[in-house]
């Protein structure tokens, strides 16, 4: 096989020149002399056998049609080379590099502390950014390249994403000890009838949970709303209504110390906790985070089985 006729360094110089629009500015960007930049660009054009740019005093650098096509290829090659170099570094040493994660608000209290202790602290060379918000909106932003992965519910997934389940999720009814169904271990949605309902008032819940309640035979009598998971539990604990939640704290007590009762819902579609992503092929950083969270989810599922 013939050796390559151009180098990654020449491709980097070409990209810098195309973006800076002048040889002088491109040379300053990559910290070489103007003469060295001109020589590198000339050698690249000779190597590919085509004129890639036109250089003038008045208009600076203008790409030819061949140059515009080659620019896309050059960016892809340089980007992939950077990925390979990063992967080799990670294999040989600690996990290194950025990791941008979105987390659905209702999931965050259960997973952010765990991620902080068991992934961020042990991997100080990974720069982790965590943004909380609406699960579907975060996934749309992920498709635009803003996040590497999003923690959400399997029932909230949007088109174009893949996912890995990290913990089983099953909706349950939450009531106060004084509620007429509090002595039952399981119930149907229809059993709650017109009882006042406390809604966790965030888009993903409104879009996914309310249709399930209607499919179960009731039109929820929404008496109270809150965007706070714990405020919903507090309202229920005071006997102001019942609610359906998926995340379950280890103790059935509200923030203000009042008891709560959970009731298993019959024939209620599950909504597992999962990590959504775009590409099946992950960076080692993301693969390690998924592995750590999957192991923790399996442990928690085993404890509650």
Short mmCIF file of C-alpha atoms in Angstrom, two decimals:
data_model
loop_
_atom_site.label_atom_id
_atom_site.label_comp_id
_atom_site.label_asym_id
_atom_site.label_seq_id
_atom_site.Cartn_x
_atom_site.Cartn_y
_atom_site.Cartn_z
CA UNK A 1 0.00 0.00 0.00
CA UNK A 2 1.27 3.49 -0.85
CA UNK A 3 2.03 5.66 2.19
CA UNK A 4 -0.33 8.50 2.97
CA UNK A 5 0.60 11.62 1.05
CA UNK A 6 -0.64 14.12 3.62
CA UNK A 7 -0.50 14.36 7.40
CA UNK A 8 -3.00 15.06 10.15
CA UNK A 9 -1.03 18.20 10.96
CA UNK A 10 -1.56 19.46 7.40
CA UNK A 11 -5.28 18.76 7.73
CA UNK A 12 -5.37 20.74 10.98
CA UNK A 13 -3.64 23.64 9.24
CA UNK A 14 -6.10 23.49 6.33
CA UNK A 15 -9.08 23.54 8.73
CA UNK A 16 -7.58 26.49 10.61
CA UNK A 17 -7.03 28.39 7.36
CA UNK A 18 -10.56 27.68 6.13
CA UNK A 19 -12.02 28.97 9.40
CA UNK A 20 -9.68 31.95 9.91
CA UNK A 21 -9.89 33.07 6.25
CA UNK A 22 -6.30 34.39 6.25
CA UNK A 23 -2.93 32.68 6.42
CA UNK A 24 -1.74 35.10 9.10
CA UNK A 25 -4.69 34.43 11.41
CA UNK A 26 -4.51 30.67 10.81
CA UNK A 27 -0.81 30.62 11.64
CA UNK A 28 -1.46 32.48 14.88
CA UNK A 29 -4.27 30.07 15.75
CA UNK A 30 -2.01 26.99 15.57
CA UNK A 31 1.11 28.78 16.85
CA UNK A 32 3.36 28.50 13.79
CA UNK A 33 4.92 31.11 11.51
CA UNK A 34 3.12 32.49 8.47
CA UNK A 35 5.78 30.98 6.21
CA UNK A 36 5.34 27.54 7.79
CA UNK A 37 1.57 27.77 7.36
CA UNK A 38 1.88 28.68 3.69
CA UNK A 39 4.33 25.82 3.11
CA UNK A 40 2.01 23.33 4.85
CA UNK A 41 -0.98 24.41 2.75
CA UNK A 42 1.02 24.21 -0.47
CA UNK A 43 2.29 20.73 0.39
CA UNK A 44 -1.27 19.58 1.15
CA UNK A 45 -2.54 20.79 -2.22
CA UNK A 46 0.32 19.00 -3.99
CA UNK A 47 -0.45 15.83 -2.00
CA UNK A 48 -4.13 15.75 -2.94
CA UNK A 49 -3.47 16.95 -6.50
CA UNK A 50 -6.11 19.70 -6.44
CA UNK A 51 -6.34 23.38 -5.69
CA UNK A 52 -8.21 23.66 -2.41
CA UNK A 53 -8.17 27.42 -1.91
CA UNK A 54 -7.54 30.76 -3.58
CA UNK A 55 -5.47 33.25 -1.61
CA UNK A 56 -5.62 36.99 -2.38
CA UNK A 57 -4.53 40.11 -0.53
CA UNK A 58 -7.97 41.70 -0.63
CA UNK A 59 -10.25 38.74 0.07
CA UNK A 60 -7.98 36.44 2.03
CA UNK A 61 -8.66 32.72 1.66
CA UNK A 62 -11.56 31.48 -0.46
CA UNK A 63 -12.19 27.74 -0.73
CA UNK A 64 -12.66 26.19 -4.15
CA UNK A 65 -15.49 23.69 -4.72
CA UNK A 66 -12.94 20.91 -4.19
CA UNK A 67 -11.76 22.66 -1.04
CA UNK A 68 -15.27 22.84 0.42
CA UNK A 69 -15.78 19.11 -0.11
CA UNK A 70 -12.35 18.31 1.26
CA UNK A 71 -12.98 20.45 4.35
CA UNK A 72 -15.79 18.16 5.51
CA UNK A 73 -13.57 15.11 5.03
CA UNK A 74 -10.68 16.79 6.82
CA UNK A 75 -12.83 17.64 9.84
CA UNK A 76 -14.09 14.08 10.04
CA UNK A 77 -10.58 12.62 9.83
CA UNK A 78 -9.13 14.98 12.44
CA UNK A 79 -12.11 14.44 14.75
CA UNK A 80 -11.83 10.67 14.52
CA UNK A 81 -8.06 10.85 15.13
CA UNK A 82 -8.71 12.88 18.29
CA UNK A 83 -11.23 10.27 19.46
CA UNK A 84 -8.75 7.44 18.87
CA UNK A 85 -6.03 9.30 20.75
CA UNK A 86 -8.41 9.93 23.67
CA UNK A 87 -9.49 6.29 23.73
CA UNK A 88 -5.87 5.13 23.82
CA UNK A 89 -5.16 7.50 26.69
CA UNK A 90 -8.16 6.18 28.60
CA UNK A 91 -7.13 2.56 28.06
CA UNK A 92 -3.65 3.22 29.35
CA UNK A 93 -4.51 5.56 32.20
CA UNK A 94 -7.43 6.94 34.16
CA UNK A 95 -10.69 7.97 32.58
CA UNK A 96 -10.14 11.42 31.10
CA UNK A 97 -12.28 14.01 29.34
CA UNK A 98 -15.73 15.63 29.36
CA UNK A 99 -19.04 13.89 30.05
CA UNK A 100 -22.28 15.85 29.73
CA UNK A 101 -25.29 14.23 31.37
CA UNK A 102 -28.96 15.25 31.49
CA UNK A 103 -31.15 13.94 34.31
CA UNK A 104 -34.94 14.03 34.49
CA UNK A 105 -35.89 16.10 37.54
CA UNK A 106 -37.85 13.36 39.32
CA UNK A 107 -34.98 10.89 38.91
CA UNK A 108 -32.22 13.29 39.98
CA UNK A 109 -32.55 12.99 43.81
CA UNK A 110 -32.13 9.22 43.55
CA UNK A 111 -29.17 9.15 41.14
CA UNK A 112 -27.15 12.40 41.33
CA UNK A 113 -25.76 11.68 44.85
CA UNK A 114 -24.85 8.13 43.80
CA UNK A 115 -23.14 9.33 40.61
CA UNK A 116 -21.23 11.95 42.61
CA UNK A 117 -19.91 9.42 45.14
CA UNK A 118 -19.31 6.40 42.93
CA UNK A 119 -18.30 7.94 39.59
CA UNK A 120 -17.29 11.61 39.82
CA UNK A 121 -15.14 11.38 42.95
CA UNK A 122 -13.26 8.20 41.87
CA UNK A 123 -12.59 9.70 38.40
CA UNK A 124 -11.27 13.23 38.99
CA UNK A 125 -9.94 13.52 35.43
CA UNK A 126 -13.47 13.24 34.00
CA UNK A 127 -15.18 16.63 33.76
CA UNK A 128 -18.82 15.77 34.45
CA UNK A 129 -21.57 18.31 33.76
CA UNK A 130 -25.05 17.42 35.05
CA UNK A 131 -28.16 19.31 33.97
CA UNK A 132 -31.58 18.55 35.47
CA UNK A 133 -34.83 19.15 33.61
CA UNK A 134 -37.67 17.65 31.62
CA UNK A 135 -36.67 14.20 30.34
CA UNK A 136 -38.02 14.64 26.82
CA UNK A 137 -36.53 18.12 26.39
CA UNK A 138 -33.16 16.85 27.58
CA UNK A 139 -33.34 14.01 25.03
CA UNK A 140 -34.10 16.47 22.24
CA UNK A 141 -31.06 18.47 23.30
CA UNK A 142 -29.04 15.24 23.32
CA UNK A 143 -30.02 14.61 19.69
CA UNK A 144 -28.64 18.09 18.95
CA UNK A 145 -25.31 17.09 20.52
CA UNK A 146 -25.63 18.86 23.88
CA UNK A 147 -25.49 15.71 26.05
CA UNK A 148 -23.78 12.32 25.95
CA UNK A 149 -26.66 10.62 27.76
CA UNK A 150 -29.90 11.34 29.63
CA UNK A 151 -31.28 9.59 32.72
CA UNK A 152 -35.03 9.23 32.36
CA UNK A 153 -37.93 6.74 32.37
CA UNK A 154 -38.44 4.20 29.60
CA UNK A 155 -41.98 5.55 29.23
CA UNK A 156 -40.59 8.99 28.38
CA UNK A 157 -38.24 7.98 25.53
CA UNK A 158 -38.47 9.87 22.25
CA UNK A 159 -37.80 8.73 18.69
CA UNK A 160 -34.17 8.45 17.64
CA UNK A 161 -32.66 7.40 20.97
CA UNK A 162 -31.48 4.07 22.35
CA UNK A 163 -31.45 3.16 26.01
CA UNK A 164 -30.12 0.89 28.74
CA UNK A 165 -32.42 0.03 31.66
CA UNK A 166 -30.63 0.55 34.98
CA UNK A 167 -33.49 -0.16 37.38
CA UNK A 168 -36.98 -1.54 37.18
CA UNK A 169 -39.69 1.06 37.71
CA UNK A 170 -43.30 0.38 38.62
CA UNK A 171 -45.85 3.04 39.38
CA UNK A 172 -47.51 2.75 42.79
CA UNK A 173 -50.34 4.56 44.56
CA UNK A 174 -49.40 6.73 47.52
CA UNK A 175 -52.01 7.44 50.21
CA UNK A 176 -52.22 8.63 53.80
CA UNK A 177 -52.90 6.03 56.53
CA UNK A 178 -56.42 7.47 56.82
CA UNK A 179 -57.29 6.77 53.19
CA UNK A 180 -60.10 4.24 52.67
CA UNK A 181 -57.78 1.94 50.65
CA UNK A 182 -54.76 2.22 52.98
CA UNK A 183 -55.24 -1.31 54.33
CA UNK A 184 -54.90 -2.94 50.91
CA UNK A 185 -51.65 -4.22 49.43
CA UNK A 186 -52.86 -3.78 45.83
CA UNK A 187 -55.63 -2.01 43.98
CA UNK A 188 -56.89 -1.10 40.52
CA UNK A 189 -56.86 2.50 39.33
CA UNK A 190 -60.63 2.41 39.11
CA UNK A 191 -60.84 1.67 42.84
CA UNK A 192 -59.80 5.26 43.60
CA UNK A 193 -62.79 6.66 41.76
CA UNK A 194 -63.26 10.40 42.27
CA UNK A 195 -60.88 10.70 45.23
CA UNK A 196 -58.88 13.98 45.16
CA UNK A 197 -55.66 13.53 43.20
CA UNK A 198 -52.27 15.17 43.84
CA UNK A 199 -50.44 15.64 40.52
CA UNK A 200 -46.67 15.77 40.13
CA UNK A 201 -47.09 18.62 37.67
CA UNK A 202 -44.26 18.22 35.18
CA UNK A 203 -44.63 17.64 31.42
CA UNK A 204 -43.46 14.03 31.32
CA UNK A 205 -45.94 13.03 34.04
CA UNK A 206 -48.83 14.91 32.48
CA UNK A 207 -48.08 13.39 29.07
CA UNK A 208 -47.59 9.80 30.26
CA UNK A 209 -49.33 9.26 33.60
CA UNK A 210 -52.67 10.98 33.04
CA UNK A 211 -53.49 8.84 29.96
CA UNK A 212 -52.71 5.73 32.03
CA UNK A 213 -55.12 6.85 34.75
CA UNK A 214 -57.85 7.44 32.17
CA UNK A 215 -57.14 4.05 30.60
CA UNK A 216 -57.56 2.59 34.09
CA UNK A 217 -61.15 3.84 34.22
CA UNK A 218 -61.07 7.22 35.96
CA UNK A 219 -60.83 10.90 35.09
CA UNK A 220 -58.38 12.06 37.77
CA UNK A 221 -59.92 14.62 40.12
CA UNK A 222 -56.85 16.86 40.33
CA UNK A 223 -57.18 18.83 43.55
CA UNK A 224 -53.51 19.75 44.08
CA UNK A 225 -50.48 20.22 41.83
CA UNK A 226 -46.78 20.62 42.48
CA UNK A 227 -43.58 20.34 40.47
CA UNK A 228 -41.83 19.02 43.62
CA UNK A 229 -41.72 15.29 44.27
CA UNK A 230 -41.49 15.84 48.02
CA UNK A 231 -44.27 18.44 48.06
CA UNK A 232 -46.56 15.85 46.44
CA UNK A 233 -45.65 13.33 49.15
CA UNK A 234 -46.27 15.95 51.83
CA UNK A 235 -49.72 16.80 50.50
CA UNK A 236 -50.63 13.11 50.37
CA UNK A 237 -49.31 12.52 53.90
CA UNK A 238 -51.68 15.21 55.19
CA UNK A 239 -54.66 13.39 53.73
CA UNK A 240 -55.32 15.92 50.95
CA UNK A 241 -55.41 13.34 48.16
CA UNK A 242 -53.70 10.34 46.61
CA UNK A 243 -51.04 10.18 43.92
CA UNK A 244 -49.15 7.84 41.62
CA UNK A 245 -45.34 7.91 41.67
CA UNK A 246 -42.58 5.69 40.28
CA UNK A 247 -39.52 6.62 42.32
CA UNK A 248 -39.80 5.27 45.87
CA UNK A 249 -37.68 6.52 48.79
CA UNK A 250 -36.49 3.83 51.23
CA UNK A 251 -38.75 5.18 54.00
CA UNK A 252 -42.49 5.89 53.75
CA UNK A 253 -42.34 9.16 55.66
CA UNK A 254 -42.81 12.71 54.36
CA UNK A 255 -40.33 15.53 54.98
CA UNK A 256 -42.40 16.69 57.95
CA UNK A 257 -42.39 13.24 59.56
CA UNK A 258 -45.88 12.04 58.62
CA UNK A 259 -46.41 8.40 57.59
CA UNK A 260 -47.31 7.34 54.06
CA UNK A 261 -48.73 4.11 52.65
CA UNK A 262 -47.85 2.60 49.28
CA UNK A 263 -50.26 0.39 47.34
CA UNK A 264 -49.26 -1.78 44.41
CA UNK A 265 -51.21 -0.91 41.26
CA UNK A 266 -52.63 -3.79 39.25
CA UNK A 267 -52.24 -3.81 35.45
CA UNK A 268 -50.31 -0.52 35.49
CA UNK A 269 -47.71 -0.28 32.71
CA UNK A 270 -44.18 -0.14 34.16
CA UNK A 271 -41.78 2.71 33.49
CA UNK A 272 -38.21 1.58 34.07
CA UNK A 273 -35.39 3.97 34.93
CA UNK A 274 -32.96 4.05 32.04
CA UNK A 275 -30.04 5.87 30.47
CA UNK A 276 -30.85 7.17 26.99
CA UNK A 277 -28.12 7.76 24.42
CA UNK A 278 -27.72 8.22 20.67
CA UNK A 279 -24.87 5.94 19.58
CA UNK A 280 -24.44 2.28 20.51
CA UNK A 281 -20.68 2.83 20.59
CA UNK A 282 -19.89 4.76 23.78
CA UNK A 283 -16.80 6.54 24.99
CA UNK A 284 -15.14 4.61 27.79
CA UNK A 285 -16.29 7.34 30.18
CA UNK A 286 -19.96 6.83 29.35
CA UNK A 287 -19.62 3.05 29.21
CA UNK A 288 -18.15 3.06 32.73
CA UNK A 289 -20.93 5.31 34.05
CA UNK A 290 -23.58 3.03 32.55
CA UNK A 291 -21.87 -0.04 34.06
CA UNK A 292 -21.66 1.55 37.53
CA UNK A 293 -25.32 2.60 37.49
CA UNK A 294 -26.53 -0.72 36.08
CA UNK A 295 -24.78 -2.59 38.89
CA UNK A 296 -26.33 -0.28 41.50
CA UNK A 297 -29.79 -0.68 39.98
CA UNK A 298 -29.45 -4.46 40.03
CA UNK A 299 -28.44 -4.33 43.68
CA UNK A 300 -31.41 -2.16 44.60
CA UNK A 301 -33.81 -4.37 42.62
CA UNK A 302 -32.49 -7.43 44.42
CA UNK A 303 -33.02 -5.78 47.82
CA UNK A 304 -36.64 -4.92 47.04
CA UNK A 305 -37.53 -8.17 45.25
#
